Amino acid sequence: MDSFTAVLPADPLEVLRRRRSAKWQTYPADVLPLTVAEMDFGLAPPIADVLREAVERSDTGYAMAVPDLGRAVAAFAARRWNWEVDPAAVTAVADVGVGVVELLRSLTRPGDAVVISPPVYPPFFDWVPEAGARLLEVPLAHGADGWRLDLPALEAAFGTHPAACVLCNPQNPVGRVHTADELAALVRLARIYRVTLISDEIHGPLVLPGASFTPLLTVPGAADVAVTVMSASKAWNLAGLKCAAVVTAGRRLAAVTDRFPPDTVWRFGHFGVLATVAAYTEGEPWLDRLLTTLDHRRALLSRLLWDRLPTVAWRPPEATFLAWLDCSALGRDDQARDRFLARGRVALEPGLRFGAVGSGYARLNFATSADILDEATARMAASVP
Ligand SMILES: Cc1ncc(COP(=O)(O)O)c(C=O)c1O
């Protein structure tokens, strides 16, 4: 179904099944996995080249992120989002999870409260206790226009003096791109109540046509209260290579990364740094094709769900390649998701993993071929009464 025009080809199923990554090894061979956030497209050519050349040089030693990573992040952020980043304020870490946990260790004391807003990427629930802090959940507000930050509830929570708030922008799994106005209101609250904001912006490059991304640190006043963690690992499918970047902007928060354990500099991947620098420096034409492709898949999924699973409700995401499906008409908790797997042999992420508000939901990864989406939705439809 894919043509050679603007859209990216995805490998056929028999080729994908040979991959050794988590997405393709977790389920038996008869299951179509639309689960963990890996994509089924081929690597961006500049990244494949840089990795191939490193293998040819036997260049598989320890990583060295300075100065290339900071320069690449800064140049990309300036071109893409008009965001001025100081290359010296970019600190490499193994992945976004490590970045957030180390930031929380630096910024909180044992037992401090840390705000998160479910439904949200499941490790958020683990990162906070891993750092010795305590979760304070302020769910997103859910209305006719979808999911958004619940600013009044956040203000009430900030009034109890949590140490930090971990933001997901854009937000996995709902695909919401928080607006500049919402982020400005959040920054205002953070300044009033002295709450440090940690913004996970891993999905920032994956904002789809129709929405526009505001990096938190571009919001006036954010530099003193916010720190960002970003990575090329979602948009260019590099999660296994282990490289992400913590970015600060103000003097107060610049010191936070100085408190990271000294061995942090040996814990990110050499291939991760090489691939990330290539992605940010030479990977934009491929990224633009990816966004066109995901826009098409998003529209295709709308049609397929409408035709085949009319009781499943969804709001197409503004960003990410993740569809947050309201399957509550088919059962509570994870019943629909379990039935899609058991009877349809299609694996989706269970909604409850994203918080109690995920009951009745399932998350579908649409970064795949039109053929696989067609087959998956046909099987899902056949599995329900
Ligand atoms: C919001 C969010 N943060 C972090 C991650 C994982 O990033 P990393 O593997 O760099 O920890 C994901 C993965 O899907 C994600 O969706």
Short mmCIF file of C-alpha atoms in Angstrom, two decimals, residues 168-337:
data_model
loop_
_atom_site.label_atom_id
_atom_site.label_comp_id
_atom_site.label_asym_id
_atom_site.label_seq_id
_atom_site.Cartn_x
_atom_site.Cartn_y
_atom_site.Cartn_z
CA CYS A 168 4.95 15.16 29.70
CA ASN A 169 4.93 17.53 26.71
CA PRO A 170 3.61 16.36 24.29
CA GLN A 171 1.75 13.93 26.49
CA ASN A 172 1.93 10.17 25.96
CA PRO A 173 -0.62 8.45 25.73
CA VAL A 174 -3.24 11.12 24.91
CA GLY A 175 -1.16 12.90 22.24
CA ARG A 176 -1.90 16.32 23.67
CA VAL A 177 0.50 19.20 22.85
CA HIS A 178 0.19 21.57 25.79
CA THR A 179 -0.38 25.09 24.46
CA ALA A 180 1.88 28.09 25.03
CA ASP A 181 -0.86 29.64 27.20
CA GLU A 182 -1.23 26.52 29.33
CA LEU A 183 2.52 26.30 29.78
CA ALA A 184 2.73 29.99 30.67
CA ALA A 185 0.04 29.43 33.34
CA LEU A 186 1.96 26.41 34.65
CA VAL A 187 5.19 28.41 34.84
CA ARG A 188 3.37 31.17 36.72
CA LEU A 189 2.12 28.62 39.28
CA ALA A 190 5.57 27.06 39.56
CA ARG A 191 7.08 30.47 40.32
CA ILE A 192 4.42 31.39 42.87
CA TYR A 193 4.55 28.06 44.74
CA ARG A 194 8.28 27.36 44.14
CA VAL A 195 7.78 24.03 42.41
CA THR A 196 10.47 22.90 39.97
CA LEU A 197 9.12 21.68 36.62
CA ILE A 198 10.82 18.76 34.87
CA SER A 199 9.58 18.62 31.28
CA ASP A 200 9.89 15.32 29.42
CA GLU A 201 9.94 16.49 25.78
CA ILE A 202 10.91 13.22 24.12
CA HIS A 203 7.88 13.50 21.79
CA GLY A 204 8.60 17.16 20.88
CA PRO A 205 9.85 16.38 17.35
CA LEU A 206 6.73 14.24 16.78
CA VAL A 207 4.19 17.07 16.69
CA LEU A 208 1.95 16.32 13.72
CA PRO A 209 0.48 18.70 11.11
CA GLY A 210 -2.16 20.89 12.75
CA ALA A 211 -0.38 21.49 16.06
CA SER A 212 2.69 23.42 17.11
CA PHE A 213 5.12 22.61 19.86
CA THR A 214 6.20 24.99 22.62
CA PRO A 215 9.39 23.87 24.39
CA LEU A 216 8.83 24.69 28.05
CA LEU A 217 12.09 26.62 28.33
CA THR A 218 10.92 29.09 25.66
CA VAL A 219 8.13 30.27 27.97
CA PRO A 220 9.03 33.60 29.61
CA GLY A 221 10.10 33.05 33.21
CA ALA A 222 10.59 29.28 32.80
CA ALA A 223 14.40 29.30 33.00
CA ASP A 224 14.44 29.79 36.78
CA VAL A 225 11.94 27.02 37.52
CA ALA A 226 12.20 24.44 34.73
CA VAL A 227 14.55 21.87 33.28
CA THR A 228 13.94 19.79 30.16
CA VAL A 229 14.86 16.25 29.20
CA MET A 230 14.86 15.49 25.49
CA SER A 231 15.98 12.67 23.24
CA ALA A 232 16.07 11.66 19.59
CA SER A 233 15.07 8.16 20.59
CA LYS A 234 11.33 8.32 19.79
CA ALA A 235 11.39 10.40 16.61
CA TRP A 236 14.28 8.47 15.04
CA ASN A 237 13.69 5.10 16.76
CA LEU A 238 16.98 4.95 18.68
CA ALA A 239 15.76 3.81 22.12
CA GLY A 240 18.15 0.86 22.37
CA LEU A 241 21.21 3.07 21.77
CA LYS A 242 20.86 4.95 25.07
CA CYS A 243 21.36 8.67 24.79
CA ALA A 244 19.25 11.59 26.00
CA ALA A 245 19.95 15.19 26.98
CA VAL A 246 19.12 17.26 30.06
CA VAL A 247 18.82 20.94 29.16
CA THR A 248 18.85 23.83 31.63
CA ALA A 249 18.60 27.55 31.03
CA GLY A 250 18.81 29.43 34.32
CA ARG A 251 21.69 29.79 36.78
CA ARG A 252 19.80 28.12 39.67
CA LEU A 253 19.05 24.98 37.71
CA ALA A 254 22.37 24.78 35.85
CA ALA A 255 23.87 23.60 39.13
CA VAL A 256 21.44 20.69 39.31
CA THR A 257 23.31 18.61 36.77
CA ASP A 258 26.60 19.28 38.63
CA ARG A 259 25.15 17.15 41.41
CA PHE A 260 24.64 14.11 39.13
CA PRO A 261 26.81 11.14 40.17
CA PRO A 262 30.24 11.55 38.53
CA ASP A 263 29.98 8.20 36.75
CA THR A 264 26.90 9.41 34.81
CA VAL A 265 29.29 10.40 32.02
CA TRP A 266 30.17 6.74 31.43
CA ARG A 267 26.60 5.47 31.39
CA PHE A 268 25.26 6.59 28.03
CA GLY A 269 25.90 4.78 24.78
CA HIS A 270 28.56 5.68 22.22
CA PHE A 271 26.26 4.62 19.36
CA GLY A 272 23.54 6.65 21.07
CA VAL A 273 25.63 9.83 20.93
CA LEU A 274 26.72 9.22 17.32
CA ALA A 275 23.16 8.49 16.19
CA THR A 276 21.66 11.40 18.14
CA VAL A 277 24.13 13.90 16.70
CA ALA A 278 23.38 12.57 13.20
CA ALA A 279 19.62 12.75 13.85
CA TYR A 280 19.65 16.36 15.05
CA THR A 281 22.19 17.48 12.44
CA GLU A 282 21.17 15.62 9.28
CA GLY A 283 17.91 13.88 10.16
CA GLU A 284 15.34 16.61 9.53
CA PRO A 285 14.38 15.72 5.93
CA TRP A 286 13.67 12.16 7.12
CA LEU A 287 11.78 13.49 10.17
CA ASP A 288 9.55 15.57 7.88
CA ARG A 289 8.73 12.47 5.81
CA LEU A 290 8.01 10.60 9.02
CA LEU A 291 5.54 13.29 10.12
CA THR A 292 3.78 13.12 6.73
CA THR A 293 3.64 9.34 7.04
CA LEU A 294 2.23 9.47 10.58
CA ASP A 295 -0.33 12.05 9.48
CA HIS A 296 -1.51 9.58 6.81
CA ARG A 297 -1.60 6.69 9.29
CA ARG A 298 -3.55 8.81 11.75
CA ALA A 299 -6.17 9.49 9.04
CA LEU A 300 -6.20 5.84 7.97
CA LEU A 301 -6.70 4.68 11.53
CA SER A 302 -9.64 7.08 11.87
CA ARG A 303 -11.31 5.55 8.83
CA LEU A 304 -10.59 1.98 9.89
CA LEU A 305 -11.92 2.51 13.42
CA TRP A 306 -14.98 4.31 12.16
CA ASP A 307 -15.81 1.51 9.70
CA ARG A 308 -14.88 -1.51 11.80
CA LEU A 309 -14.97 -0.59 15.47
CA PRO A 310 -17.59 2.15 15.74
CA THR A 311 -17.98 1.65 19.50
CA VAL A 312 -14.32 2.55 20.06
CA ALA A 313 -14.04 6.31 20.61
CA TRP A 314 -10.85 8.28 20.07
CA ARG A 315 -9.54 11.72 19.47
CA PRO A 316 -6.71 11.72 16.92
CA PRO A 317 -3.52 12.80 18.69
CA GLU A 318 -1.87 16.17 17.99
CA ALA A 319 1.53 14.50 18.44
CA THR A 320 3.16 11.06 18.81
CA PHE A 321 2.34 7.87 16.92
CA LEU A 322 0.14 6.63 19.75
CA ALA A 323 -3.64 6.32 19.69
CA TRP A 324 -5.47 6.43 23.02
CA LEU A 325 -8.58 4.37 22.37
CA ASP A 326 -11.64 4.60 24.58
CA CYS A 327 -12.88 1.01 24.52
CA SER A 328 -15.11 1.41 27.56
CA ALA A 329 -18.20 0.45 25.53
CA LEU A 330 -16.58 -2.98 25.20
CA GLY A 331 -15.75 -3.52 28.87
CA ARG A 332 -14.20 -1.99 31.94
CA ASP A 333 -10.55 -2.01 33.09
CA ASP A 334 -8.46 -3.85 30.47
CA GLN A 335 -11.20 -6.22 29.27
CA ALA A 336 -11.30 -4.97 25.66
CA ARG A 337 -7.51 -4.96 25.37
#
